[in-house]
């Protein structure tokens, strides 16, 4: 059994990536996000074009919660040890993690 993946540990590991590795990871994650954020009722119709709110932080456009698909199987949520939702409104995993402390 491996150690439990926590968001804190993932962020620490990400901070050690080279710019190229980080770019590749972000691009890969963005593609996964498209099928979740991009299809969710909170996102669609708002004109928002950004994705990856769990990493990049809240949307400047999205304000109204109409359902969130982050916890409905998005691989980024799992891979990055994320435990929250509505990142587009409530802020990145890092921000939501900080609020718990
Ligand atoms: S963070 Fe959740 S609510 Fe916001 S756009 Fe993504 S899936 Fe939708
Ligand atoms: S956890 Fe949510 S915000 Fe993050 S990539 Fe997945 S769908 Fe997008």
Short mmCIF file of N, CA, C and O and ligand atoms in Angstrom, two decimals:
data_model
loop_
_atom_site.label_atom_id
_atom_site.label_comp_id
_atom_site.label_asym_id
_atom_site.label_seq_id
_atom_site.Cartn_x
_atom_site.Cartn_y
_atom_site.Cartn_z
N UNK A 1 0.85 -1.21 0.00
CA UNK A 1 0.00 0.00 0.00
C UNK A 1 0.87 1.25 0.00
O UNK A 1 1.77 1.40 0.83
N UNK A 2 0.62 2.15 -0.92
CA UNK A 2 1.36 3.41 -0.95
C UNK A 2 0.81 4.37 0.09
O UNK A 2 -0.23 4.13 0.68
N UNK A 3 1.57 5.42 0.29
CA UNK A 3 1.11 6.46 1.21
C UNK A 3 -0.11 7.15 0.62
O UNK A 3 -0.23 7.27 -0.59
N UNK A 4 -0.96 7.64 1.46
CA UNK A 4 -2.15 8.34 0.99
C UNK A 4 -1.73 9.62 0.26
O UNK A 4 -0.85 10.33 0.70
N UNK A 5 -2.36 9.86 -0.88
CA UNK A 5 -2.08 11.08 -1.63
C UNK A 5 -2.83 12.23 -1.01
O UNK A 5 -4.04 12.21 -0.95
N UNK A 6 -2.13 13.21 -0.52
CA UNK A 6 -2.82 14.41 -0.04
C UNK A 6 -2.50 15.56 -1.00
O UNK A 6 -1.46 15.54 -1.67
N UNK A 7 -3.37 16.52 -1.03
CA UNK A 7 -3.16 17.64 -1.94
C UNK A 7 -1.88 18.39 -1.58
O UNK A 7 -1.15 18.85 -2.45
N UNK A 8 -1.61 18.49 -0.30
CA UNK A 8 -0.40 19.16 0.17
C UNK A 8 0.85 18.50 -0.43
O UNK A 8 1.74 19.17 -0.94
N UNK A 9 0.88 17.17 -0.38
CA UNK A 9 2.05 16.44 -0.92
C UNK A 9 2.16 16.61 -2.42
O UNK A 9 3.26 16.74 -2.97
N UNK A 10 1.01 16.59 -3.10
CA UNK A 10 1.03 16.75 -4.56
C UNK A 10 1.56 18.13 -4.93
O UNK A 10 2.37 18.27 -5.86
N UNK A 11 1.15 19.15 -4.20
CA UNK A 11 1.63 20.51 -4.49
C UNK A 11 3.14 20.61 -4.26
O UNK A 11 3.85 21.26 -5.02
N UNK A 12 3.61 19.95 -3.22
CA UNK A 12 5.05 19.94 -2.95
C UNK A 12 5.81 19.29 -4.10
O UNK A 12 6.85 19.78 -4.55
N UNK A 13 5.26 18.16 -4.58
CA UNK A 13 5.90 17.45 -5.69
C UNK A 13 5.86 18.29 -6.96
O UNK A 13 6.84 18.35 -7.72
N UNK A 14 4.74 18.98 -7.19
CA UNK A 14 4.61 19.81 -8.39
C UNK A 14 5.60 20.97 -8.39
O UNK A 14 6.08 21.39 -9.44
N UNK A 15 5.89 21.48 -7.20
CA UNK A 15 6.82 22.62 -7.09
C UNK A 15 8.23 22.22 -7.53
O UNK A 15 9.05 23.07 -7.86
N UNK A 16 8.49 20.92 -7.56
CA UNK A 16 9.83 20.44 -7.95
C UNK A 16 9.92 20.10 -9.44
O UNK A 16 11.00 19.75 -9.93
N UNK A 17 8.82 20.17 -10.15
CA UNK A 17 8.84 19.84 -11.58
C UNK A 17 9.55 20.94 -12.37
O UNK A 17 9.53 22.11 -11.97
N UNK A 18 10.13 20.55 -13.48
CA UNK A 18 10.72 21.54 -14.38
C UNK A 18 9.57 22.27 -15.08
O UNK A 18 8.45 21.76 -15.12
N UNK A 19 9.82 23.45 -15.63
CA UNK A 19 8.76 24.17 -16.35
C UNK A 19 8.11 23.32 -17.44
O UNK A 19 6.89 23.37 -17.62
N UNK A 20 8.93 22.51 -18.13
CA UNK A 20 8.39 21.66 -19.21
C UNK A 20 7.48 20.58 -18.64
O UNK A 20 6.41 20.29 -19.18
N UNK A 21 7.93 19.97 -17.55
CA UNK A 21 7.12 18.92 -16.91
C UNK A 21 5.81 19.50 -16.38
O UNK A 21 4.76 18.88 -16.51
N UNK A 22 5.90 20.68 -15.81
CA UNK A 22 4.71 21.33 -15.27
C UNK A 22 3.72 21.65 -16.38
O UNK A 22 2.52 21.42 -16.26
N UNK A 23 4.26 22.14 -17.48
CA UNK A 23 3.42 22.49 -18.63
C UNK A 23 2.70 21.24 -19.15
O UNK A 23 1.50 21.27 -19.43
N UNK A 24 3.44 20.14 -19.26
CA UNK A 24 2.86 18.89 -19.75
C UNK A 24 1.77 18.40 -18.79
O UNK A 24 0.70 17.96 -19.22
N UNK A 25 2.03 18.50 -17.51
CA UNK A 25 1.06 18.05 -16.52
C UNK A 25 -0.22 18.90 -16.58
O UNK A 25 -1.33 18.39 -16.50
N UNK A 26 -0.02 20.20 -16.73
CA UNK A 26 -1.17 21.10 -16.79
C UNK A 26 -1.99 20.83 -18.06
O UNK A 26 -3.22 20.85 -18.02
N UNK A 27 -1.32 20.58 -19.17
CA UNK A 27 -2.04 20.32 -20.42
C UNK A 27 -2.85 19.02 -20.33
O UNK A 27 -3.99 18.96 -20.77
N UNK A 28 -2.24 18.01 -19.74
CA UNK A 28 -2.90 16.72 -19.57
C UNK A 28 -4.13 16.88 -18.66
O UNK A 28 -5.21 16.37 -18.95
N UNK A 29 -3.94 17.62 -17.57
CA UNK A 29 -5.03 17.82 -16.61
C UNK A 29 -6.15 18.64 -17.22
O UNK A 29 -7.33 18.39 -16.98
N UNK A 30 -5.76 19.61 -18.03
CA UNK A 30 -6.75 20.48 -18.67
C UNK A 30 -7.68 19.68 -19.58
O UNK A 30 -8.89 19.92 -19.61
N UNK A 31 -7.11 18.72 -20.30
CA UNK A 31 -7.91 17.86 -21.18
C UNK A 31 -8.94 17.08 -20.38
O UNK A 31 -10.08 16.90 -20.79
N UNK A 32 -8.52 16.58 -19.22
CA UNK A 32 -9.45 15.82 -18.36
C UNK A 32 -10.53 16.75 -17.82
O UNK A 32 -11.70 16.39 -17.75
N UNK A 33 -10.14 17.94 -17.44
CA UNK A 33 -11.07 18.92 -16.88
C UNK A 33 -12.17 19.27 -17.88
O UNK A 33 -13.32 19.46 -17.49
N UNK A 34 -11.82 19.34 -19.14
CA UNK A 34 -12.79 19.68 -20.18
C UNK A 34 -14.05 18.82 -20.14
O UNK A 34 -15.14 19.30 -20.40
N UNK A 35 -13.88 17.54 -19.80
CA UNK A 35 -15.03 16.63 -19.79
C UNK A 35 -15.88 16.78 -18.54
O UNK A 35 -16.95 16.19 -18.45
N UNK A 36 -15.38 17.52 -17.57
CA UNK A 36 -16.13 17.69 -16.31
C UNK A 36 -16.55 19.14 -16.17
O UNK A 36 -17.71 19.46 -16.39
N UNK A 37 -15.63 20.02 -15.83
CA UNK A 37 -15.99 21.46 -15.77
C UNK A 37 -16.70 21.89 -17.05
O UNK A 37 -17.73 22.56 -17.00
N UNK A 38 -16.12 21.50 -18.17
CA UNK A 38 -16.64 21.94 -19.46
C UNK A 38 -18.07 21.49 -19.73
O UNK A 38 -18.75 22.07 -20.58
N UNK A 39 -18.53 20.46 -19.02
CA UNK A 39 -19.86 19.91 -19.25
C UNK A 39 -20.80 20.20 -18.08
O UNK A 39 -21.96 19.78 -18.09
N UNK A 40 -20.31 20.84 -17.05
CA UNK A 40 -21.13 20.96 -15.84
C UNK A 40 -22.13 22.12 -15.95
O UNK A 40 -21.88 23.08 -16.66
N UNK A 41 -23.28 22.00 -15.28
CA UNK A 41 -24.34 23.00 -15.41
C UNK A 41 -23.97 24.38 -14.86
O UNK A 41 -24.54 25.39 -15.27
N UNK A 42 -23.00 24.40 -13.95
CA UNK A 42 -22.55 25.68 -13.39
C UNK A 42 -21.72 26.45 -14.43
O UNK A 42 -21.71 27.67 -14.45
N UNK A 43 -21.04 25.69 -15.27
CA UNK A 43 -20.08 26.26 -16.24
C UNK A 43 -20.74 26.64 -17.57
O UNK A 43 -20.52 27.74 -18.09
N UNK A 44 -21.55 25.72 -18.07
CA UNK A 44 -22.09 25.91 -19.42
C UNK A 44 -23.01 27.14 -19.49
O UNK A 44 -23.78 27.38 -18.58
N UNK A 45 -22.85 27.89 -20.53
CA UNK A 45 -23.69 29.06 -20.72
C UNK A 45 -23.15 30.33 -20.06
O UNK A 45 -23.73 31.39 -20.22
N UNK A 46 -22.05 30.20 -19.32
CA UNK A 46 -21.53 31.40 -18.65
C UNK A 46 -20.55 32.17 -19.53
O UNK A 46 -20.21 33.31 -19.22
N UNK A 47 -20.10 31.55 -20.61
CA UNK A 47 -19.09 32.19 -21.45
C UNK A 47 -17.67 31.98 -20.94
O UNK A 47 -16.72 32.46 -21.56
N UNK A 48 -17.54 31.30 -19.83
CA UNK A 48 -16.21 31.01 -19.28
C UNK A 48 -15.42 30.13 -20.25
O UNK A 48 -15.98 29.23 -20.87
N UNK A 49 -14.12 30.43 -20.39
CA UNK A 49 -13.27 29.64 -21.28
C UNK A 49 -12.16 28.95 -20.49
O UNK A 49 -11.52 28.02 -20.97
N UNK A 50 -11.88 29.46 -19.31
CA UNK A 50 -10.83 28.87 -18.47
C UNK A 50 -11.29 27.53 -17.92
O UNK A 50 -12.48 27.23 -17.88
N UNK A 51 -10.29 26.74 -17.47
CA UNK A 51 -10.58 25.45 -16.83
C UNK A 51 -9.61 25.31 -15.66
O UNK A 51 -8.91 26.26 -15.32
N UNK A 52 -9.58 24.14 -15.06
CA UNK A 52 -8.61 23.83 -14.00
C UNK A 52 -8.68 24.78 -12.80
O UNK A 52 -7.65 25.20 -12.27
N UNK A 53 -9.88 25.10 -12.39
CA UNK A 53 -10.07 26.00 -11.25
C UNK A 53 -9.50 25.40 -9.96
O UNK A 53 -9.11 26.14 -9.07
N UNK A 54 -9.43 24.08 -9.91
CA UNK A 54 -8.90 23.41 -8.71
C UNK A 54 -7.42 23.76 -8.50
O UNK A 54 -6.93 23.74 -7.39
N UNK A 55 -6.72 24.08 -9.59
CA UNK A 55 -5.31 24.44 -9.50
C UNK A 55 -5.13 25.95 -9.64
O UNK A 55 -4.39 26.57 -8.89
N UNK A 56 -5.83 26.54 -10.60
CA UNK A 56 -5.60 27.95 -10.93
C UNK A 56 -6.43 28.92 -10.11
O UNK A 56 -6.16 30.11 -10.10
N UNK A 57 -7.45 28.41 -9.44
CA UNK A 57 -8.28 29.30 -8.61
C UNK A 57 -9.58 29.68 -9.28
O UNK A 57 -9.86 29.28 -10.40
N UNK A 58 -10.37 30.49 -8.60
CA UNK A 58 -11.75 30.72 -9.01
C UNK A 58 -11.89 31.46 -10.33
O UNK A 58 -10.97 32.14 -10.78
N UNK A 59 -13.07 31.28 -10.89
CA UNK A 59 -13.44 31.94 -12.14
C UNK A 59 -13.84 33.38 -11.85
O UNK A 59 -14.40 33.67 -10.80
N UNK A 60 -13.57 34.26 -12.80
CA UNK A 60 -14.02 35.65 -12.63
C UNK A 60 -15.43 35.81 -13.18
O UNK A 60 -16.03 36.87 -13.04
N UNK A 61 -15.95 34.76 -13.80
CA UNK A 61 -17.24 34.84 -14.50
C UNK A 61 -18.33 34.05 -13.77
O UNK A 61 -19.46 34.51 -13.64
N UNK A 62 -17.97 32.87 -13.30
CA UNK A 62 -18.97 31.96 -12.71
C UNK A 62 -19.28 32.39 -11.28
O UNK A 62 -18.37 32.57 -10.47
N UNK A 63 -20.56 32.58 -11.01
CA UNK A 63 -20.96 33.06 -9.68
C UNK A 63 -22.03 32.18 -9.03
O UNK A 63 -22.22 32.21 -7.83
N UNK A 64 -22.78 31.45 -9.85
CA UNK A 64 -23.95 30.74 -9.33
C UNK A 64 -23.75 29.22 -9.36
O UNK A 64 -23.44 28.66 -10.40
N UNK A 65 -23.94 28.58 -8.21
CA UNK A 65 -23.77 27.13 -8.11
C UNK A 65 -24.99 26.39 -8.65
O UNK A 65 -26.08 26.55 -8.13
N UNK A 66 -24.76 25.58 -9.70
CA UNK A 66 -25.87 24.83 -10.28
C UNK A 66 -25.54 23.34 -10.37
O UNK A 66 -26.09 22.61 -11.18
N UNK A 67 -24.58 22.91 -9.60
CA UNK A 67 -24.12 21.51 -9.67
C UNK A 67 -22.66 21.49 -10.06
O UNK A 67 -22.23 22.32 -10.85
N UNK A 68 -21.90 20.57 -9.48
CA UNK A 68 -20.46 20.48 -9.73
C UNK A 68 -20.10 19.04 -10.05
O UNK A 68 -20.53 18.12 -9.35
N UNK A 69 -19.29 18.84 -11.11
CA UNK A 69 -18.91 17.49 -11.53
C UNK A 69 -17.51 17.07 -11.06
O UNK A 69 -17.05 15.99 -11.38
N UNK A 70 -16.86 17.94 -10.29
CA UNK A 70 -15.50 17.60 -9.84
C UNK A 70 -15.45 16.27 -9.10
O UNK A 70 -14.51 15.50 -9.25
N UNK A 71 -16.46 16.01 -8.30
CA UNK A 71 -16.46 14.77 -7.50
C UNK A 71 -17.16 13.63 -8.22
O UNK A 71 -17.38 12.57 -7.65
N UNK A 72 -17.51 13.84 -9.49
CA UNK A 72 -18.19 12.80 -10.25
C UNK A 72 -17.23 12.00 -11.13
O UNK A 72 -17.59 11.55 -12.21
N UNK A 73 -15.99 11.87 -10.67
CA UNK A 73 -15.04 11.01 -11.37
C UNK A 73 -13.94 11.72 -12.14
O UNK A 73 -13.22 11.08 -12.91
N UNK A 74 -13.78 13.00 -11.95
CA UNK A 74 -12.67 13.68 -12.63
C UNK A 74 -11.34 13.10 -12.13
O UNK A 74 -11.09 13.07 -10.93
N UNK A 75 -10.50 12.62 -13.05
CA UNK A 75 -9.23 12.01 -12.64
C UNK A 75 -8.29 12.98 -11.94
O UNK A 75 -7.47 12.58 -11.14
N UNK A 76 -8.41 14.27 -12.25
CA UNK A 76 -7.53 15.26 -11.62
C UNK A 76 -7.83 15.33 -10.12
O UNK A 76 -6.91 15.42 -9.29
N UNK A 77 -9.10 15.29 -9.80
CA UNK A 77 -9.52 15.33 -8.39
C UNK A 77 -8.81 14.20 -7.62
O UNK A 77 -8.24 14.42 -6.56
N UNK A 78 -8.81 13.02 -8.19
CA UNK A 78 -8.23 11.86 -7.54
C UNK A 78 -6.69 11.94 -7.55
O UNK A 78 -6.05 11.82 -6.51
N UNK A 79 -6.12 12.17 -8.73
CA UNK A 79 -4.66 12.18 -8.87
C UNK A 79 -3.99 13.23 -8.01
O UNK A 79 -2.85 13.06 -7.57
N UNK A 80 -4.68 14.33 -7.79
CA UNK A 80 -4.05 15.44 -7.07
C UNK A 80 -4.45 15.49 -5.61
O UNK A 80 -4.15 16.46 -4.91
N UNK A 81 -5.12 14.44 -5.14
CA UNK A 81 -5.48 14.40 -3.73
C UNK A 81 -6.45 15.51 -3.33
O UNK A 81 -6.44 15.99 -2.19
N UNK A 82 -7.28 15.92 -4.28
CA UNK A 82 -8.25 16.99 -4.00
C UNK A 82 -9.47 16.43 -3.29
O UNK A 82 -9.89 15.31 -3.57
N UNK A 83 -10.06 17.21 -2.39
CA UNK A 83 -11.20 16.72 -1.59
C UNK A 83 -12.37 17.70 -1.60
O UNK A 83 -13.29 17.56 -0.84
N UNK A 84 -12.31 18.70 -2.47
CA UNK A 84 -13.31 19.77 -2.39
C UNK A 84 -14.12 19.83 -3.67
O UNK A 84 -14.02 18.95 -4.52
N UNK A 85 -14.94 20.85 -3.79
CA UNK A 85 -15.71 21.03 -5.03
C UNK A 85 -15.96 22.52 -5.26
O UNK A 85 -15.51 23.35 -4.47
N UNK A 86 -16.67 22.82 -6.32
CA UNK A 86 -16.95 24.22 -6.69
C UNK A 86 -15.70 25.09 -6.65
O UNK A 86 -15.73 26.21 -6.13
N UNK A 87 -14.63 24.58 -7.19
CA UNK A 87 -13.37 25.34 -7.24
C UNK A 87 -13.55 26.65 -8.00
O UNK A 87 -12.90 27.65 -7.69
N UNK A 88 -14.44 26.64 -8.99
CA UNK A 88 -14.66 27.85 -9.82
C UNK A 88 -15.22 28.99 -8.98
O UNK A 88 -15.04 30.16 -9.32
N UNK A 89 -15.90 28.67 -7.89
CA UNK A 89 -16.51 29.70 -7.04
C UNK A 89 -15.78 29.79 -5.68
O UNK A 89 -15.55 30.88 -5.17
N UNK A 90 -15.42 28.64 -5.14
CA UNK A 90 -14.85 28.62 -3.78
C UNK A 90 -13.33 28.75 -3.74
O UNK A 90 -12.75 28.91 -2.67
N UNK A 91 -12.69 28.63 -4.89
CA UNK A 91 -11.24 28.76 -4.94
C UNK A 91 -10.53 27.43 -5.11
O UNK A 91 -11.12 26.36 -4.98
N UNK A 92 -9.25 27.52 -5.39
CA UNK A 92 -8.41 26.34 -5.67
C UNK A 92 -8.39 25.38 -4.48
O UNK A 92 -8.76 25.76 -3.35
N UNK A 93 -7.91 24.19 -4.71
CA UNK A 93 -7.74 23.23 -3.63
C UNK A 93 -6.84 23.79 -2.54
O UNK A 93 -7.10 23.62 -1.35
N UNK A 94 -5.80 24.49 -2.95
CA UNK A 94 -4.88 25.08 -1.98
C UNK A 94 -5.60 26.08 -1.07
O UNK A 94 -5.42 26.07 0.15
N UNK A 95 -6.45 26.90 -1.68
CA UNK A 95 -7.20 27.88 -0.89
C UNK A 95 -8.21 27.21 0.04
O UNK A 95 -8.37 27.60 1.20
N UNK A 96 -8.89 26.19 -0.49
CA UNK A 96 -9.90 25.52 0.34
C UNK A 96 -9.24 24.71 1.45
O UNK A 96 -9.77 24.61 2.56
N UNK A 97 -8.07 24.18 1.17
CA UNK A 97 -7.30 23.44 2.17
C UNK A 97 -6.88 24.41 3.30
O UNK A 97 -6.98 24.09 4.48
N UNK A 98 -6.44 25.61 2.92
CA UNK A 98 -5.98 26.60 3.89
C UNK A 98 -7.11 27.02 4.84
O UNK A 98 -6.87 27.29 6.01
N UNK A 99 -8.32 27.05 4.32
CA UNK A 99 -9.48 27.46 5.14
C UNK A 99 -9.77 26.46 6.24
O UNK A 99 -10.43 26.78 7.23
N UNK A 100 -9.35 25.22 6.04
CA UNK A 100 -9.63 24.17 7.04
C UNK A 100 -8.68 24.24 8.22
O UNK A 100 -8.90 23.59 9.24
N UNK A 101 -7.60 24.98 8.07
CA UNK A 101 -6.56 24.97 9.10
C UNK A 101 -6.85 25.96 10.23
O UNK A 101 -7.60 26.88 10.07
S1 LIG B 1 -15.40 23.47 -10.45
FE1 LIG B 1 -17.22 22.18 -10.36
S2 LIG B 1 -18.92 23.65 -10.53
FE2 LIG B 1 -17.08 24.69 -11.21
S3 LIG B 1 -17.05 24.43 -13.41
FE3 LIG B 1 -15.84 22.76 -12.52
S4 LIG B 1 -17.27 21.06 -12.30
FE4 LIG B 1 -18.45 22.92 -12.59
S1 LIG B 2 -11.32 18.62 -10.20
FE1 LIG B 2 -12.86 19.96 -11.11
S2 LIG B 2 -11.76 21.86 -11.60
FE2 LIG B 2 -10.25 20.26 -11.26
S3 LIG B 2 -9.82 19.42 -13.26
FE3 LIG B 2 -11.41 18.17 -12.36
S4 LIG B 2 -13.32 19.02 -13.09
FE4 LIG B 2 -11.74 20.57 -13.42
#
